[in-house]
mmCIF file of N, CA and C in Angstrom:
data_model
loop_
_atom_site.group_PDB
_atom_site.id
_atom_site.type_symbol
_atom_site.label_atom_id
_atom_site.label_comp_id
_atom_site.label_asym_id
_atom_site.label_seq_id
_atom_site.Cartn_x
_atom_site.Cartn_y
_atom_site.Cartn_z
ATOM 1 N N UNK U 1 111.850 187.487 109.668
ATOM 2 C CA UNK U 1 111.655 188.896 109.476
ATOM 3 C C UNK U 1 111.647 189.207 107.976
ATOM 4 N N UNK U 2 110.718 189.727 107.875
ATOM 5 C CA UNK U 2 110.567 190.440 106.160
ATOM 6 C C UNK U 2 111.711 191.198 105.819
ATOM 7 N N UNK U 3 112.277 191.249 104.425
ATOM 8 C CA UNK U 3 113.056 191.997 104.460
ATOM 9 C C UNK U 3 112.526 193.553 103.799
ATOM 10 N N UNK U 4 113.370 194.203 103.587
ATOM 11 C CA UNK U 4 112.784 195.774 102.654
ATOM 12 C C UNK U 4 113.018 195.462 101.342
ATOM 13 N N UNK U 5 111.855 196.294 100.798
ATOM 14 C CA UNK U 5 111.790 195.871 99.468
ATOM 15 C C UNK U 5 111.914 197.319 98.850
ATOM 16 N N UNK U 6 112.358 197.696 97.104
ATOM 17 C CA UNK U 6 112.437 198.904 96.672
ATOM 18 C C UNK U 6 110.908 199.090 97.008
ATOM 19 N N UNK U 7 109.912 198.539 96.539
ATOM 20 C CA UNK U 7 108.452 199.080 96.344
ATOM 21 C C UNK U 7 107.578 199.708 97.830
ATOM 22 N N UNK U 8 108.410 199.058 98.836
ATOM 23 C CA UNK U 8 108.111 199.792 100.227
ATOM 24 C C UNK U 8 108.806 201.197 100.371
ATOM 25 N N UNK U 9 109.484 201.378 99.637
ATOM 26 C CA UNK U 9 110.068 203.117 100.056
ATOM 27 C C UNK U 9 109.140 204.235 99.352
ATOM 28 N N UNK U 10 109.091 204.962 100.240
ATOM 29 C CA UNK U 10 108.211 206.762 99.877
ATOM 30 C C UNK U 10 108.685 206.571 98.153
ATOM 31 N N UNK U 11 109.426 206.832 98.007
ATOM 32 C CA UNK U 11 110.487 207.181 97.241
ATOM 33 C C UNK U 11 110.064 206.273 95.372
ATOM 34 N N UNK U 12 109.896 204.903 95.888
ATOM 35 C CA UNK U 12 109.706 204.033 95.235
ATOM 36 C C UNK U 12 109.100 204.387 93.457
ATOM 37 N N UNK U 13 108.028 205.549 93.042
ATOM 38 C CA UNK U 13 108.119 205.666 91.829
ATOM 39 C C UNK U 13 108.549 206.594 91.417
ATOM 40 N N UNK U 14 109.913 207.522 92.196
ATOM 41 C CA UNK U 14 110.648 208.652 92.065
ATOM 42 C C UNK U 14 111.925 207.698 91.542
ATOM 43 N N UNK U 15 111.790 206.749 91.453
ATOM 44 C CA UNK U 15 113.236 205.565 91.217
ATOM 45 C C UNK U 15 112.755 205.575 90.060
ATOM 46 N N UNK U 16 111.330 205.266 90.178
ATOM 47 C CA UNK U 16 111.166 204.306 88.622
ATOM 48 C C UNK U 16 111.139 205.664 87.671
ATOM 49 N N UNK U 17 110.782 206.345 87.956
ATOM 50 C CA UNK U 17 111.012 207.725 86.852
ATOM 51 C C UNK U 17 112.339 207.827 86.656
ATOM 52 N N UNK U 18 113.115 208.163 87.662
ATOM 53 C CA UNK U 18 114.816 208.414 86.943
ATOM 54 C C UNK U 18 115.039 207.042 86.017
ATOM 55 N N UNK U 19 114.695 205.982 86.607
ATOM 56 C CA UNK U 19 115.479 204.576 85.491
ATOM 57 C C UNK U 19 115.035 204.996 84.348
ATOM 58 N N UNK U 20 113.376 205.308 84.101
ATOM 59 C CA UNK U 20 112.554 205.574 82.557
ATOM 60 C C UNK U 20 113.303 206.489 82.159
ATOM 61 N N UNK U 21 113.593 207.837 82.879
ATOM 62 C CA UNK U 21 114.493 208.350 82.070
ATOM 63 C C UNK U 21 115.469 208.216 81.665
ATOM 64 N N UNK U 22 116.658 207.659 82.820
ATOM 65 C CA UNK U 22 117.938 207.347 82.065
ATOM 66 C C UNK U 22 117.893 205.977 80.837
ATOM 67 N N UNK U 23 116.302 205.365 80.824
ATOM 68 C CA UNK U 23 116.809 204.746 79.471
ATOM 69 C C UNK U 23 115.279 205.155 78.750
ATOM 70 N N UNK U 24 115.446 206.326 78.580
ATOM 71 C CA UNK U 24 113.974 206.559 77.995
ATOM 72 C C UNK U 24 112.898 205.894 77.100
ATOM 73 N N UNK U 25 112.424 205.003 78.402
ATOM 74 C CA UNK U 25 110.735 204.737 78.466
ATOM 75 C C UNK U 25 109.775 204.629 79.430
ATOM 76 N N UNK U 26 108.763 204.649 78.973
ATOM 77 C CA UNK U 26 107.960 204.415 79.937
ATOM 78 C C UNK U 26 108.039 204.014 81.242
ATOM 79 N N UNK U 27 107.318 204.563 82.383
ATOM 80 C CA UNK U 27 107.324 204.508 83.782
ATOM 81 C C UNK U 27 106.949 203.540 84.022
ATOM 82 N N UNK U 28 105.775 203.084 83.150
ATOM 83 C CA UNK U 28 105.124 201.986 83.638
ATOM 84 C C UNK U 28 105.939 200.315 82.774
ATOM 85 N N UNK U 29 106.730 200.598 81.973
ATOM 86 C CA UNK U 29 107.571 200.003 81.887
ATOM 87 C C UNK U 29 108.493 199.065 82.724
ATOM 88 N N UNK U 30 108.944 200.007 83.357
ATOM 89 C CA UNK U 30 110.233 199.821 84.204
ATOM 90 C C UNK U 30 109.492 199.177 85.317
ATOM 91 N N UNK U 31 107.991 199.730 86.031
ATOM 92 C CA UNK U 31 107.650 199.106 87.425
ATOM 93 C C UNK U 31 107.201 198.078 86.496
ATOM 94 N N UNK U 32 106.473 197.468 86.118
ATOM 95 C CA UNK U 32 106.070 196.407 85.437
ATOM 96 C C UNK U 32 107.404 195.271 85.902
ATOM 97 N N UNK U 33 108.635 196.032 84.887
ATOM 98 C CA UNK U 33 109.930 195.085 85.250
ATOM 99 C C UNK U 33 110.100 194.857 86.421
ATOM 100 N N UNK U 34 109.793 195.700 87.098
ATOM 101 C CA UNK U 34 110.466 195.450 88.780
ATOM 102 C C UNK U 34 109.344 194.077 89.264
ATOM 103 N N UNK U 35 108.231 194.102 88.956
ATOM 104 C CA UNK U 35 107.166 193.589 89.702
ATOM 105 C C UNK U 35 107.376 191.838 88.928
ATOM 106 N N UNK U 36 107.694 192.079 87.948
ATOM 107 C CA UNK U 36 108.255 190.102 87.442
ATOM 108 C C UNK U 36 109.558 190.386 88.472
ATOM 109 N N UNK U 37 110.767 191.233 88.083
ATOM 110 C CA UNK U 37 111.834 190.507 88.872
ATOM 111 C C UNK U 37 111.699 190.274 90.095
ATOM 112 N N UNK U 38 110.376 190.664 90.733
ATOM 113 C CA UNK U 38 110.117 190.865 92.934
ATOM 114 C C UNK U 38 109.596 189.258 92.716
ATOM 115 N N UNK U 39 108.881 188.900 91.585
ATOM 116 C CA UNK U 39 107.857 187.438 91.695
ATOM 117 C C UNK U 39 108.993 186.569 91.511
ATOM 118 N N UNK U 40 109.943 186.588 90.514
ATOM 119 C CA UNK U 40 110.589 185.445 90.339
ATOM 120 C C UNK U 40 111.576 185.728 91.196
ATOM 121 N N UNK U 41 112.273 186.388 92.115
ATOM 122 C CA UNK U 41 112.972 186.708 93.338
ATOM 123 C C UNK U 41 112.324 185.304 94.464
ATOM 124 N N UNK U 42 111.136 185.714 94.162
ATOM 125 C CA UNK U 42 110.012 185.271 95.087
ATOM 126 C C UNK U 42 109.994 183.882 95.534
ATOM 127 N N UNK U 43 109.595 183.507 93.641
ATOM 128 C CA UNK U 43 109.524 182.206 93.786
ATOM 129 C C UNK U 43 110.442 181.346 93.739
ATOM 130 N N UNK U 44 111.764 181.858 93.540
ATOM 131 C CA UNK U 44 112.844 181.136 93.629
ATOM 132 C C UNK U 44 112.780 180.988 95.066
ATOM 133 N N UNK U 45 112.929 181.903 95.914
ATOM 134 C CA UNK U 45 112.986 182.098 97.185
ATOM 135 C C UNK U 45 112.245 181.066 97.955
ATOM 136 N N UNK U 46 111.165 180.815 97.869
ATOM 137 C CA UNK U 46 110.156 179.808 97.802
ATOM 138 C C UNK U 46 110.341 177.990 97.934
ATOM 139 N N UNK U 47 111.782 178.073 96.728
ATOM 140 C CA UNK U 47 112.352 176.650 96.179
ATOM 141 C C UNK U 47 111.476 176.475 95.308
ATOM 142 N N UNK U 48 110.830 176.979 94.202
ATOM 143 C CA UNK U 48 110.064 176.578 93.435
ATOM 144 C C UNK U 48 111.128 176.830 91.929
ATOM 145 N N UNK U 49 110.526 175.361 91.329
ATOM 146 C CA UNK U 49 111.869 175.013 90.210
ATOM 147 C C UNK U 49 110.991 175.524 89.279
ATOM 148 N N UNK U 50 111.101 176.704 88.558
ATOM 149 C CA UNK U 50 110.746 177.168 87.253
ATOM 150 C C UNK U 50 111.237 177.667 85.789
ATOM 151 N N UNK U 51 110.908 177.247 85.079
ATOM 152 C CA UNK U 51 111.260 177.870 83.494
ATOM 153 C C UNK U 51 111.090 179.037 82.779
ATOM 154 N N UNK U 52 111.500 179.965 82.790
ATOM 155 C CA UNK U 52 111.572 181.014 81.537
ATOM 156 C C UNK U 52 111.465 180.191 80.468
ATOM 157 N N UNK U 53 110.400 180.971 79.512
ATOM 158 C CA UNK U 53 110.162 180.804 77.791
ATOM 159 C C UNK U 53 110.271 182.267 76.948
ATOM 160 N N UNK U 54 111.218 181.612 76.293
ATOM 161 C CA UNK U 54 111.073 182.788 74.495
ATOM 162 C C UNK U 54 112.187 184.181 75.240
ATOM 163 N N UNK U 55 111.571 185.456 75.040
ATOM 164 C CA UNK U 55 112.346 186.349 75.141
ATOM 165 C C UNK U 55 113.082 186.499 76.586
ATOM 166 N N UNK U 56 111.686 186.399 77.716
ATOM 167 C CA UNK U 56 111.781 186.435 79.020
ATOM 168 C C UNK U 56 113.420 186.101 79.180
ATOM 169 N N UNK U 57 113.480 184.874 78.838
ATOM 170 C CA UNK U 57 114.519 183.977 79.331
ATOM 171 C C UNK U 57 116.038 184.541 78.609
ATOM 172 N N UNK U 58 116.032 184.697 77.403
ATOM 173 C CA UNK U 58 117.090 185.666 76.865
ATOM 174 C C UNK U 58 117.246 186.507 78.127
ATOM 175 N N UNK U 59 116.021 187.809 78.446
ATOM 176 C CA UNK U 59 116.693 188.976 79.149
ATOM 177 C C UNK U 59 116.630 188.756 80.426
ATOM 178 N N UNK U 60 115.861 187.743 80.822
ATOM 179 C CA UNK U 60 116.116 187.813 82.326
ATOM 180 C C UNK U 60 117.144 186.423 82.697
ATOM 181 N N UNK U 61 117.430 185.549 82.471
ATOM 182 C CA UNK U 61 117.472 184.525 82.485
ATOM 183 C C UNK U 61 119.790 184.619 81.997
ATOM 184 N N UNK U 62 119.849 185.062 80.744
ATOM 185 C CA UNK U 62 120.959 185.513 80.807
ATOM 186 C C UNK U 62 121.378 186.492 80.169
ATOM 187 N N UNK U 63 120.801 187.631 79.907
ATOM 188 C CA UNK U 63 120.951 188.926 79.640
ATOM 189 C C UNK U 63 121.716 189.242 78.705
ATOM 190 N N UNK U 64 120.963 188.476 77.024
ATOM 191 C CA UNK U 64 121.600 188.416 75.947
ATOM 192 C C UNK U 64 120.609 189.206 75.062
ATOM 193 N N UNK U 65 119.660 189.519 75.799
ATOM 194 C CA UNK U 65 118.990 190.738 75.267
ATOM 195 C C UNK U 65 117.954 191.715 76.284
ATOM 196 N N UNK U 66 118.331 193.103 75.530
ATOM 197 C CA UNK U 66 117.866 194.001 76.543
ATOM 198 C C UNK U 66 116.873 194.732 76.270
ATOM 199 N N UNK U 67 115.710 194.176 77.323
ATOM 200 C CA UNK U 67 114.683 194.687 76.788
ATOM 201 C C UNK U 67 113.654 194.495 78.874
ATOM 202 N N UNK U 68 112.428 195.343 78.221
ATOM 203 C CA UNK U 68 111.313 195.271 78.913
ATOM 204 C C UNK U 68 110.457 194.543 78.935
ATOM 205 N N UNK U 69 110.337 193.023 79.781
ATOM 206 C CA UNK U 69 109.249 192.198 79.609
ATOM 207 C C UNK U 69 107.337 193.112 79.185
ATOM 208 N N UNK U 70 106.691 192.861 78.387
ATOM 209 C CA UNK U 70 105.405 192.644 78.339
ATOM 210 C C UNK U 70 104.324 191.972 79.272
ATOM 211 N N UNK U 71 105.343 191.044 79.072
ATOM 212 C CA UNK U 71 104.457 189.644 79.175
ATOM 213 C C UNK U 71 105.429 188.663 80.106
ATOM 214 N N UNK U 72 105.333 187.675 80.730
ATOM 215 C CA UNK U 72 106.308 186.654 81.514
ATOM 216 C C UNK U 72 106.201 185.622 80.977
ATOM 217 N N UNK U 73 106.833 184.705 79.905
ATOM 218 C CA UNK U 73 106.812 183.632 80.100
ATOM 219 C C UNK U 73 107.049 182.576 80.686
ATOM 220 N N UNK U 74 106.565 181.598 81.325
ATOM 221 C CA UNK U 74 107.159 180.836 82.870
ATOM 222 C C UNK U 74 106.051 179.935 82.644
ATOM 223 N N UNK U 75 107.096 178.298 82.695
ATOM 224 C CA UNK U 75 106.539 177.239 83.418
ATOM 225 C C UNK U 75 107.232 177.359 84.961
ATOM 226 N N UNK U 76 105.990 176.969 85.480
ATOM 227 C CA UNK U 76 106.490 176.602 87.402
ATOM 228 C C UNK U 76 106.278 174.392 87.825
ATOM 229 N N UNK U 77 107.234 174.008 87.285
ATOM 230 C CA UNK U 77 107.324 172.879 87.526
ATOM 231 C C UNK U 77 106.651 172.267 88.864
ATOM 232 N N UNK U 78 106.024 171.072 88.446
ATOM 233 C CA UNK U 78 105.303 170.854 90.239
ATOM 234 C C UNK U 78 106.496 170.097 90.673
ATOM 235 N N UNK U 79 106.587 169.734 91.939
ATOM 236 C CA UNK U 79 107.551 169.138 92.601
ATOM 237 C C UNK U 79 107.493 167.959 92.976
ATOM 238 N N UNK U 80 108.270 166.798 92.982
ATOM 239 C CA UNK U 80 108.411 165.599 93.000
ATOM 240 C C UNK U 80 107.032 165.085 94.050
ATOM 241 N N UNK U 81 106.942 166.086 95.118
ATOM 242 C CA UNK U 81 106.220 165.312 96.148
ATOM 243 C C UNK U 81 104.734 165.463 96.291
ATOM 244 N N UNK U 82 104.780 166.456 95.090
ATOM 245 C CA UNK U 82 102.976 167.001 95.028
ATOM 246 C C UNK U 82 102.281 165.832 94.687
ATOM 247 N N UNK U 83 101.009 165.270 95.408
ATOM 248 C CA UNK U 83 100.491 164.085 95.400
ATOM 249 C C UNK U 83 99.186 164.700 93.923
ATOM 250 N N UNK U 84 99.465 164.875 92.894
ATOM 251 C CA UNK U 84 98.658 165.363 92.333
ATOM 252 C C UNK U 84 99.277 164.696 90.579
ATOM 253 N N UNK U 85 98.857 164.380 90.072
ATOM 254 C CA UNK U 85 99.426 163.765 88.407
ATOM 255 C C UNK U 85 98.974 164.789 87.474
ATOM 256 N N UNK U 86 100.150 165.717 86.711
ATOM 257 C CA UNK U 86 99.631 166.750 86.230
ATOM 258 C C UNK U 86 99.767 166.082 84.792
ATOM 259 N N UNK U 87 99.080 166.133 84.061
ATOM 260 C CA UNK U 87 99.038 165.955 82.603
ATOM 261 C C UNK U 87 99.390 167.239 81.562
ATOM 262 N N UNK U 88 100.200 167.171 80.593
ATOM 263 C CA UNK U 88 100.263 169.067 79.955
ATOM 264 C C UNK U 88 100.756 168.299 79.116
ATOM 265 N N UNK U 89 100.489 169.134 77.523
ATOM 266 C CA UNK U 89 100.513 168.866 76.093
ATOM 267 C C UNK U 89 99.179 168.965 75.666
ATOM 268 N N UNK U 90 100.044 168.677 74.273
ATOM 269 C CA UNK U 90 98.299 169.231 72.868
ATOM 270 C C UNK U 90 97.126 167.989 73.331
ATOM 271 N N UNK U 91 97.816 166.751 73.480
ATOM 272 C CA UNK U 91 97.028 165.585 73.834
ATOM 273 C C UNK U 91 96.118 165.542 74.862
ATOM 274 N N UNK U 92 96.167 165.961 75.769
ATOM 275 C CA UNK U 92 95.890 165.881 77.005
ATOM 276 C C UNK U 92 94.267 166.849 77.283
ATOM 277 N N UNK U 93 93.537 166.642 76.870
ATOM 278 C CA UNK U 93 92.293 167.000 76.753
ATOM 279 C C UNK U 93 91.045 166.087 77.426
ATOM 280 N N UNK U 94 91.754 165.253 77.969
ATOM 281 C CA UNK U 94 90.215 164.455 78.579
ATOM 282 C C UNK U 94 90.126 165.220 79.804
ATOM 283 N N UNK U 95 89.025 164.705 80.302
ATOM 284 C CA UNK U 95 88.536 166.030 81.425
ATOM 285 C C UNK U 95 89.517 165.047 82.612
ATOM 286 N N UNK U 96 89.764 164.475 83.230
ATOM 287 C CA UNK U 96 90.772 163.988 84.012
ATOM 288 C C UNK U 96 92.044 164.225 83.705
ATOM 289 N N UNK U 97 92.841 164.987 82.539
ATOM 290 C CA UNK U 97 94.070 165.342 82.281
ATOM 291 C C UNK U 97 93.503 167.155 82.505
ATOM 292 N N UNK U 98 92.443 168.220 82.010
ATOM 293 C CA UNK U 98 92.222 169.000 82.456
ATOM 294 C C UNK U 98 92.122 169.169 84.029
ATOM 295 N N UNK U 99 91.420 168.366 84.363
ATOM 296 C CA UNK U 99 91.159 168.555 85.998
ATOM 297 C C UNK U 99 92.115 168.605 86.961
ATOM 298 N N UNK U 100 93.248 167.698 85.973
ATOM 299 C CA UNK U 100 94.721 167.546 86.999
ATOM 300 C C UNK U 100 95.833 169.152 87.103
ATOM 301 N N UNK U 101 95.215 169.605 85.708
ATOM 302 C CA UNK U 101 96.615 171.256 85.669
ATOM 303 C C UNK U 101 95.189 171.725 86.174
ATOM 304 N N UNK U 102 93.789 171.592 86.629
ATOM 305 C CA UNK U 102 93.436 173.055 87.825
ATOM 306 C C UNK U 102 93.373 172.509 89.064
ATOM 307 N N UNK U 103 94.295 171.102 89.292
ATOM 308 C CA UNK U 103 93.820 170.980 90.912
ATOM 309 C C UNK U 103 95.662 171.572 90.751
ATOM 310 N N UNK U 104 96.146 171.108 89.810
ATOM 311 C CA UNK U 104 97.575 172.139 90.223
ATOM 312 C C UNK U 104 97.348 173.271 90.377
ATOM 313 N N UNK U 105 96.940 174.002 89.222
ATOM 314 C CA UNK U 105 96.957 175.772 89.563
ATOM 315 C C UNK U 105 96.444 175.856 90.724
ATOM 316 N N UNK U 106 95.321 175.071 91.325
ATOM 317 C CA UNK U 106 94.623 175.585 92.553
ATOM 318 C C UNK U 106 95.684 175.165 94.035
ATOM 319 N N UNK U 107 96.326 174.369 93.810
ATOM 320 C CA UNK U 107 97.624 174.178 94.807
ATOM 321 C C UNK U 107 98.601 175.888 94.621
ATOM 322 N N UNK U 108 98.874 176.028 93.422
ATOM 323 C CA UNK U 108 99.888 177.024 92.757
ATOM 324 C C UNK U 108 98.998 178.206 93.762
ATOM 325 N N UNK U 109 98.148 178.609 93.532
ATOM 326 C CA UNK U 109 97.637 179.898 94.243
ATOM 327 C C UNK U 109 97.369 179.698 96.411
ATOM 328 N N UNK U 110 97.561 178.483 96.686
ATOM 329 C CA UNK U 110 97.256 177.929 97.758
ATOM 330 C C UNK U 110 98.569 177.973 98.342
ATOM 331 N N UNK U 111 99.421 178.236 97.677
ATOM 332 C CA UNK U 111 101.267 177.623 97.955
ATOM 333 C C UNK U 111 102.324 178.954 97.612
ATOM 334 N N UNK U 112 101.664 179.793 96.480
ATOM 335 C CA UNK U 112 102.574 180.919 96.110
ATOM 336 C C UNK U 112 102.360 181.640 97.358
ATOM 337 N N UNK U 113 103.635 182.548 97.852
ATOM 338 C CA UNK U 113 102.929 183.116 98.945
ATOM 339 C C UNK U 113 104.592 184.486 98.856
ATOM 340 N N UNK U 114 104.533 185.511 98.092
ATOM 341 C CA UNK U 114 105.633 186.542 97.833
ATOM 342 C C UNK U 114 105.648 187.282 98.598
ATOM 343 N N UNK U 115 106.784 187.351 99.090
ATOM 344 C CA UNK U 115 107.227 187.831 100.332
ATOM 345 C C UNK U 115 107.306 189.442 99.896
ATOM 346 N N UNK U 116 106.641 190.707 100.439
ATOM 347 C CA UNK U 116 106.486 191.845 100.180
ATOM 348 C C UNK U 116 105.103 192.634 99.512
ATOM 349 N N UNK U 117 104.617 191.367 99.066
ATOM 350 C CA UNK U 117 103.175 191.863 98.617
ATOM 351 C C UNK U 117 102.404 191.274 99.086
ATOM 352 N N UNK U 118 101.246 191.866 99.691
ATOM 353 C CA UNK U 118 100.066 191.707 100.965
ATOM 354 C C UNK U 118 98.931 190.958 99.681
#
């Protein structure tokens, strides 16, 4: 059974306005935030072993700084059993080390599957 999510309630950008206000910014701010913390909820949820990079990981990761993601930084580690050899670094430019991170991403979009968004 699915569970309830804030973004399923009537209500849902009557929230995100009071948060913008009680820390005055932007609306679209705050849902932005909500919509990384619902994915990485997600993909943890999932069992998928991933990395925060740079600020992300400060504020979400252990909340040594407070701020509004932009942007997400995130590696999503493949998993021991993915029959697939991913190659990543500056080196890795032959078209058989490319071909290997898009038969991953193309697993990654085949496999992500967030519970609350259709």
């Amino acid at each position: 059974m699915e569970a309830n999510y804030l973004h399923q309630r009537k209500d849902f950008l009557d929230l995100i306005n009071v948060i913008a206000d009680e820390r005055s910014i932007e609306p679209f701010l705050v849902e932005k935030d909500y919509w990384i913390m619902h994915v990485l909820y997600g993909l943890r949820k999932q069992g998928f072993d991933f990395e925060l990079k740079g600020g992300t990981s400060l504020s979400k990761g252990y909340d040594i700084i407070s701020r509004f993601s932009e942007d997400i930084d995130i590696v999503i580690n493949p998993p021991a059993t993915l029959p697939i050899k991913l190659w990543i670094g500056r080196n890795h430019t032959k078209e058989i080390h490319v071909q290997s991170r898009l038969d991953y991403y193309q697993w990654l979009t085949e496999n992500i599957n967030i519970e609350g968004i259709n």
